[in-house]
């Protein structure tokens, strides 16, 4: 059709119609603002679980038909009507940002861990297609032909995970559970079948259970599976081999370790991995080690860090293969010590520390194209950032500082032996938006950076919603001071949808767990402050002493001090927000926290009556009993300074149970706990609830039979938010 120029009158009415259709209100508070479109609606928990959850896979690159790099990712969805989930695979062309779907499995099935093979045309992935455990499948780039990987075999009752493809494309790695004294996987399979018929378990040492699972006496081992391209079809070569055979250790370390624990050298001849040995003292140690093995020599892996008593993790080979880098802690028993970078000469074994004086913990280690710089993830001032570290002079430069940046991955050209690029792929979230794929391209000096958003996985739904931003604030607090250029202690504040500074708004005081954790600007499917803000609450989130990203001295301030300085800092931060931001009602405040935040819920209830309602999720009620019943004994021994029998006074010093009679009679406390929480066992929540009931204090117990320390199932999460926000709406929101 011909394109005709509009008349002046037509333009006027078109503009008038536009401004009448869209009404924008801007609320301003201390140089921050949120823009709300009239036609948009408030965000709710059902929206949260209608979002597609993006998972970024290894961003391997091939020169495809269009000669463009691609990044593979997964999208997980939930069907609220059938209560079934599925995970599909897509890729984005990093030149054009065009997204293509590879797989769309049936509801109840998952396609995960996609990897591009060396031909640049085939995707290897794991799937539950057909029911049962994850198994390897292959597909062309557009899902036109999807078949099980020819020749692969593993007993039906053995799962697999942690898929890693070698740079030369000749093999892949995966992990599965094995019984150490079994000579092959069939032996493990047979013993597991016998276990499945038994109604008892026998243990001679810990762990007897971990996180949410009772031990089945298996350890997680890495297997190597050779593959070959025959004409146009990839097939296996021989059976998979356990490269950790005879090693009584887990790799990756349970329960949360993943592919970051495994590294393959650029020439594909060496495999490095971190592992945790199973010994009688495993549950009260954090002695993870780094091992290396030669692919061509089926011998026991070489232990590289046997002289270290603290945790080592995240191995990474330099682009030239001459050095192995890894993260290391110095303090035995700690899981929250500073993670610094160690460089080990592969030939000589000589080790040096990189950026030794940098007081931040490194989460991931990558390299620029020429190996002149490390590109690392590290949290700083309550933000997940990306930095470069010069390997020549140690200069550290901040590269990406906005929002939350995770899963940074190097682009590697599989058509060129896995050569590195200076473009990186990562998942970026914010407190206003879930994850999408982004790229960051650095110049040759790793100084300037060009950022590009590659996907908009939830654009249709997000465009319908009003989201509010969070802003940082700083306030005076006790020593030790955070390492942030003298700004003071830090918190976040979010103003609700419909906020007006001349009106009074209820306040939600959210407290994070850990205690060595932080509130940052990232998206969460569990604790999402946006859901409180959408219901009319001003959200205050303080990072007290013990929080990460402010230097190790600040983090260590919580040790043997659970209810001391951290409690004071939480209250000072709340007081500062009430005094310095308009529209916060000091008489309508609710508290919600989980884990250590749940401990602080119980502790705060015995110390103050300022909260109209408290939600305590999986919190510690009795610190002494916690010491006897949790599974990771190293945690309590590090936090309280010793064992529960050598230092009972230290465990009891901040014990909420001792002062439960101090809880105000007009308090309203919602206790939430789950059967499969082995970190903070169910009896902690039951003890709190029963004590409150016996004291005649208004209380409610929300109990989940199939959840662990986290509420992960969508239906249960909806109930969780309905209960918690309903509790707040009943006891905090009313003005009388």
Coordinates of N, CA and C in Angstrom, one line a residue, residues 569-711:
X569 N 22.1 -3.3 63.6 CA 22.2 -2.6 62.3 C 20.9 -2.7 61.5
X570 N 20.2 -3.8 61.7 CA 18.9 -4.0 61.1 C 17.9 -2.9 61.6
X571 N 18.0 -2.7 62.9 CA 17.1 -1.7 63.5 C 17.5 -0.3 63.1
X572 N 18.8 0.0 63.1 CA 19.3 1.3 62.7 C 18.9 1.6 61.2
X573 N 19.0 0.6 60.4 CA 18.6 0.8 59.0 C 17.2 1.1 58.8
X574 N 16.3 0.4 59.6 CA 14.9 0.6 59.5 C 14.6 2.0 60.1
X575 N 15.2 2.4 61.2 CA 15.0 3.7 61.8 C 15.4 4.8 60.8
X576 N 16.5 4.6 60.1 CA 17.0 5.6 59.2 C 15.9 5.8 58.0
X577 N 15.4 4.7 57.5 CA 14.4 4.8 56.5 C 13.2 5.5 56.9
X578 N 12.7 5.2 58.1 CA 11.5 5.8 58.7 C 11.7 7.3 58.8
X579 N 12.9 7.7 59.2 CA 13.2 9.1 59.5 C 13.5 9.9 58.2
X580 N 14.0 9.3 57.2 CA 14.5 10.0 56.0 C 13.8 9.9 54.7
X581 N 12.8 9.0 54.7 CA 11.9 8.9 53.5 C 10.5 9.2 53.9
X582 N 9.8 9.9 53.1 CA 8.5 10.3 53.4 C 7.5 9.2 53.1
X583 N 6.4 9.2 53.9 CA 5.3 8.3 53.6 C 5.4 7.0 54.3
X584 N 6.4 6.7 55.2 CA 6.5 5.5 55.9 C 5.8 5.6 57.2
X585 N 4.9 4.6 57.5 CA 4.2 4.7 58.8 C 4.9 3.8 59.8
X586 N 5.5 4.5 60.8 CA 6.3 3.8 61.8 C 5.4 2.9 62.7
X587 N 4.1 3.1 62.7 CA 3.2 2.3 63.5 C 2.6 1.1 62.7
X588 N 3.0 0.9 61.4 CA 2.5 -0.2 60.6 C 3.7 -0.9 59.9
X589 N 4.4 -1.7 60.7 CA 5.6 -2.4 60.2 C 5.4 -3.9 60.3
X590 N 5.7 -4.6 59.3 CA 5.7 -6.1 59.4 C 7.1 -6.6 59.1
X591 N 7.5 -7.7 59.6 CA 8.8 -8.3 59.5 C 8.6 -9.7 58.8
X592 N 9.5 -10.0 57.8 CA 9.6 -11.3 57.2 C 11.0 -11.7 56.9
X593 N 11.4 -12.9 57.2 CA 12.7 -13.4 57.0 C 12.8 -14.9 57.0
X594 N 13.8 -15.4 56.3 CA 14.0 -16.9 56.2 C 15.4 -17.3 56.6
X595 N 15.5 -18.5 57.1 CA 16.8 -19.1 57.5 C 17.4 -18.2 58.7
X596 N 18.6 -17.6 58.4 CA 19.1 -16.6 59.4 C 18.1 -15.5 59.6
X597 N 17.4 -15.1 58.6 CA 16.4 -14.1 58.7 C 15.2 -14.6 59.5
X598 N 15.0 -15.9 59.5 CA 14.0 -16.6 60.3 C 14.4 -16.6 61.8
X599 N 15.7 -16.9 62.0 CA 16.3 -16.7 63.4 C 16.0 -15.3 63.9
X600 N 16.3 -14.3 63.0 CA 16.2 -13.0 63.5 C 14.7 -12.6 63.7
X601 N 13.8 -13.3 63.0 CA 12.4 -13.1 63.3 C 12.1 -13.5 64.7
X602 N 12.5 -14.7 65.1 CA 12.3 -15.2 66.5 C 13.0 -14.3 67.5
X603 N 14.3 -14.0 67.2 CA 15.0 -13.1 68.1 C 14.4 -11.8 68.3
X604 N 14.0 -11.2 67.2 CA 13.4 -9.8 67.2 C 12.1 -9.8 68.0
X605 N 11.3 -10.9 67.9 CA 10.1 -11.0 68.6 C 10.3 -11.0 70.1
X606 N 11.5 -11.4 70.6 CA 11.8 -11.4 72.0 C 12.4 -10.1 72.4
X607 N 12.7 -9.2 71.5 CA 13.4 -8.0 71.8 C 12.6 -6.7 71.6
X608 N 11.6 -6.7 70.7 CA 10.8 -5.5 70.4 C 9.4 -5.8 70.1
X609 N 8.5 -4.9 70.3 CA 7.1 -5.0 69.9 C 6.8 -4.1 68.8
X610 N 7.8 -3.6 68.0 CA 7.5 -2.6 67.0 C 6.8 -3.2 65.7
X611 N 6.9 -4.5 65.6 CA 6.3 -5.2 64.4 C 4.9 -5.6 64.7
X612 N 4.0 -5.2 63.8 CA 2.6 -5.6 63.9 C 2.4 -7.1 63.6
X613 N 3.3 -7.6 62.7 CA 3.2 -9.0 62.3 C 4.6 -9.5 61.9
X614 N 4.8 -10.8 62.1 CA 6.1 -11.4 61.8 C 5.8 -12.7 61.0
X615 N 6.6 -12.8 59.9 CA 6.6 -14.1 59.2 C 8.0 -14.7 59.3
X616 N 8.0 -15.9 60.0 CA 9.3 -16.6 60.2 C 9.3 -17.8 59.4
X617 N 10.2 -17.8 58.4 CA 10.3 -19.0 57.4 C 11.5 -19.8 57.7
X618 N 11.4 -21.1 58.0 CA 12.5 -22.0 58.2 C 13.6 -21.3 59.1
X619 N 13.2 -20.8 60.2 CA 14.1 -20.1 61.0 C 14.6 -20.9 62.2
X620 N 15.7 -20.5 62.8 CA 16.2 -21.2 64.0 C 15.5 -20.6 65.3
X621 N 14.9 -21.5 66.0 CA 14.3 -21.2 67.3 C 15.1 -21.5 68.5
X622 N 15.9 -22.6 68.4 CA 16.7 -23.0 69.5 C 18.1 -23.3 68.9
X623 N 19.1 -22.4 69.2 CA 20.4 -22.5 68.6 C 21.1 -23.7 69.1
X624 N 20.9 -24.1 70.4 CA 21.5 -25.3 70.9 C 21.1 -26.6 70.2
X625 N 19.7 -26.7 70.1 CA 19.2 -27.9 69.4 C 19.6 -27.9 67.9
X626 N 19.7 -26.7 67.3 CA 20.1 -26.6 65.9 C 21.5 -27.2 65.8
X627 N 22.4 -26.9 66.7 CA 23.8 -27.5 66.7 C 23.8 -29.0 66.7
X628 N 22.8 -29.6 67.3 CA 22.8 -31.1 67.4 C 22.1 -31.7 66.2
X629 N 21.3 -31.0 65.5 CA 20.4 -31.7 64.5 C 20.6 -31.3 63.1
X630 N 21.3 -30.2 62.8 CA 21.6 -29.8 61.4 C 22.5 -30.8 60.8
X631 N 22.6 -30.8 59.4 CA 23.5 -31.8 58.8 C 24.9 -31.2 58.6
X632 N 25.1 -30.0 58.2 CA 26.4 -29.4 58.0 C 26.9 -28.8 59.3
X633 N 27.6 -29.6 60.1 CA 28.1 -29.2 61.4 C 29.1 -28.1 61.3
X634 N 29.8 -28.0 60.2 CA 30.8 -27.0 60.0 C 30.2 -25.6 60.2
X635 N 29.0 -25.4 59.7 CA 28.3 -24.1 59.7 C 28.2 -23.6 61.1
X636 N 27.6 -24.4 62.0 CA 27.4 -23.9 63.4 C 28.7 -23.8 64.1
X637 N 29.7 -24.7 63.8 CA 30.9 -24.6 64.5 C 31.7 -23.3 64.1
X638 N 31.6 -22.9 62.8 CA 32.2 -21.7 62.4 C 31.5 -20.5 62.9
X639 N 30.1 -20.5 62.9 CA 29.4 -19.4 63.3 C 29.5 -19.1 64.9
X640 N 29.5 -20.2 65.6 CA 29.5 -20.0 67.1 C 30.8 -20.3 67.7
X641 N 31.8 -20.6 66.9 CA 33.2 -20.7 67.4 C 33.7 -22.0 67.9
X642 N 32.8 -23.0 68.0 CA 33.3 -24.3 68.5 C 32.1 -25.3 68.4
X643 N 32.3 -26.5 69.0 CA 31.2 -27.5 69.0 C 30.2 -27.1 70.0
X644 N 29.0 -27.7 69.9 CA 27.9 -27.4 70.8 C 28.2 -27.9 72.2
X645 N 29.1 -28.9 72.3 CA 29.4 -29.5 73.7 C 30.6 -28.8 74.3
X646 N 31.5 -28.2 73.5 CA 32.6 -27.4 74.1 C 32.3 -26.0 74.4
X647 N 31.2 -25.5 73.7 CA 30.9 -24.0 73.9 C 29.4 -23.8 74.0
X648 N 28.7 -24.5 75.0 CA 27.3 -24.3 75.1 C 26.9 -22.9 75.4
X649 N 27.8 -22.1 76.1 CA 27.4 -20.7 76.4 C 27.4 -19.9 75.1
X650 N 28.3 -20.2 74.1 CA 28.3 -19.5 72.9 C 27.0 -19.7 72.1
X651 N 26.5 -21.0 72.1 CA 25.3 -21.3 71.3 C 24.1 -20.7 72.0
X652 N 24.1 -20.6 73.3 CA 22.9 -20.1 74.0 C 22.9 -18.6 74.1
X653 N 24.0 -17.9 73.8 CA 24.0 -16.5 74.0 C 22.9 -15.7 73.3
X654 N 22.6 -16.2 72.1 CA 21.6 -15.5 71.3 C 20.4 -16.3 71.1
X655 N 20.1 -17.3 71.9 CA 19.1 -18.3 71.7 C 17.7 -17.7 71.9
X656 N 16.9 -17.6 70.9 CA 15.5 -17.1 71.1 C 14.7 -17.9 72.1
X657 N 14.9 -19.2 72.1 CA 14.1 -20.1 72.9 C 14.2 -19.7 74.4
X658 N 15.4 -19.2 74.8 CA 15.6 -18.8 76.2 C 14.7 -17.7 76.7
X659 N 14.4 -16.8 75.7 CA 13.6 -15.6 76.1 C 12.3 -15.5 75.4
X660 N 11.7 -16.7 75.1 CA 10.4 -16.7 74.4 C 9.3 -16.1 75.2
X661 N 9.4 -16.1 76.5 CA 8.4 -15.5 77.3 C 8.4 -13.9 77.2
X662 N 9.4 -13.4 76.5 CA 9.4 -11.9 76.3 C 8.6 -11.5 75.1
X663 N 8.1 -12.4 74.3 CA 7.3 -12.0 73.1 C 6.1 -11.3 73.6
X664 N 5.8 -10.2 73.0 CA 4.6 -9.4 73.4 C 3.3 -10.1 73.2
X665 N 2.4 -10.0 74.1 CA 1.2 -10.7 74.1 C 0.3 -10.4 72.9
X666 N 0.5 -9.1 72.4 CA -0.3 -8.7 71.2 C 0.4 -9.0 69.9
X667 N 1.4 -9.8 69.9 CA 2.2 -10.1 68.7 C 1.4 -11.0 67.8
X668 N 1.6 -11.0 66.5 CA 1.0 -11.9 65.5 C 2.1 -12.6 64.7
X669 N 2.3 -13.9 64.9 CA 3.5 -14.5 64.3 C 3.0 -15.7 63.4
X670 N 3.4 -15.7 62.1 CA 3.2 -16.8 61.2 C 4.5 -17.6 61.1
X671 N 4.5 -18.8 61.5 CA 5.6 -19.7 61.4 C 5.5 -20.6 60.2
X672 N 6.5 -20.7 59.4 CA 6.5 -21.6 58.2 C 7.7 -22.5 58.2
X673 N 7.4 -23.8 58.0 CA 8.5 -24.8 58.0 C 8.1 -26.0 57.1
X674 N 9.1 -26.7 56.6 CA 8.9 -27.8 55.7 C 9.6 -29.1 56.2
X675 N 9.0 -30.2 55.9 CA 9.4 -31.5 56.3 C 10.8 -31.8 55.8
X676 N 11.1 -31.5 54.6 CA 12.4 -31.9 54.0 C 13.5 -30.8 54.2
X677 N 13.3 -29.9 55.1 CA 14.4 -29.0 55.5 C 15.3 -29.7 56.5
X678 N 16.4 -30.2 56.0 CA 17.4 -30.8 56.9 C 18.5 -29.8 57.3
X679 N 18.5 -28.7 56.7 CA 19.4 -27.6 57.1 C 19.0 -27.0 58.5
X680 N 17.8 -26.6 58.6 CA 17.1 -26.2 59.8 C 15.9 -27.1 60.0
X681 N 16.1 -28.1 60.8 CA 15.0 -29.2 60.8 C 13.7 -28.7 61.3
X682 N 12.7 -29.5 60.9 CA 11.3 -29.1 61.2 C 11.0 -28.8 62.6
X683 N 11.7 -29.5 63.5 CA 11.4 -29.3 65.0 C 11.7 -27.8 65.4
X684 N 12.5 -27.1 64.6 CA 12.8 -25.7 65.0 C 11.5 -24.9 64.8
X685 N 10.8 -25.1 63.7 CA 9.5 -24.4 63.5 C 8.4 -24.9 64.4
X686 N 8.4 -26.2 64.6 CA 7.4 -26.7 65.5 C 7.6 -26.2 67.0
X687 N 8.9 -26.1 67.4 CA 9.1 -25.6 68.7 C 8.7 -24.1 68.9
X688 N 8.9 -23.3 67.9 CA 8.5 -21.9 67.9 C 7.0 -21.8 68.0
X689 N 6.3 -22.5 67.1 CA 4.8 -22.5 67.0 C 4.2 -23.0 68.3
X690 N 4.7 -24.1 68.9 CA 4.1 -24.6 70.1 C 4.4 -23.8 71.3
X691 N 5.5 -23.1 71.3 CA 5.8 -22.2 72.4 C 4.8 -21.0 72.4
X692 N 4.6 -20.5 71.2 CA 3.7 -19.3 71.0 C 2.3 -19.7 71.4
X693 N 1.9 -20.9 71.0 CA 0.5 -21.4 71.3 C 0.4 -21.5 72.8
X694 N 1.4 -22.1 73.4 CA 1.3 -22.3 74.9 C 1.3 -21.0 75.6
X695 N 1.9 -20.0 75.1 CA 1.9 -18.7 75.7 C 0.7 -17.9 75.4
X696 N -0.2 -18.4 74.5 CA -1.4 -17.7 74.2 C -1.2 -16.5 73.2
X697 N -0.1 -16.6 72.4 CA 0.2 -15.6 71.4 C -0.4 -15.9 70.1
X698 N -1.1 -15.0 69.4 CA -1.7 -15.3 68.2 C -0.7 -15.8 67.2
X699 N -0.9 -17.0 66.6 CA 0.2 -17.6 65.8 C -0.5 -18.6 64.8
X700 N 0.2 -18.8 63.8 CA -0.3 -19.8 62.8 C 0.9 -20.6 62.2
X701 N 0.7 -21.9 61.9 CA 1.8 -22.7 61.3 C 1.4 -23.0 59.9
X702 N 2.3 -22.7 59.0 CA 2.1 -23.1 57.6 C 3.2 -24.2 57.3
X703 N 2.8 -25.4 57.0 CA 3.6 -26.6 56.9 C 3.6 -27.2 55.5
X704 N 4.8 -27.4 54.9 CA 4.9 -28.0 53.6 C 5.5 -29.4 53.7
X705 N 4.8 -30.4 53.2 CA 5.4 -31.8 53.3 C 6.4 -32.1 52.3
X706 N 6.4 -31.4 51.1 CA 7.3 -31.8 50.0 C 8.3 -30.7 49.7
X707 N 8.5 -29.7 50.6 CA 9.5 -28.7 50.3 C 10.7 -28.9 51.2
X708 N 11.8 -28.2 50.9 CA 13.0 -28.3 51.7 C 13.2 -26.9 52.3
X709 N 14.4 -26.4 52.4 CA 14.7 -25.1 53.0 C 14.1 -24.0 52.1
X710 N 13.8 -24.3 50.9 CA 13.2 -23.4 50.0 C 11.9 -23.9 49.5
X711 N 11.0 -23.0 49.2 CA 9.7 -23.4 48.6 C 9.8 -23.2 47.1

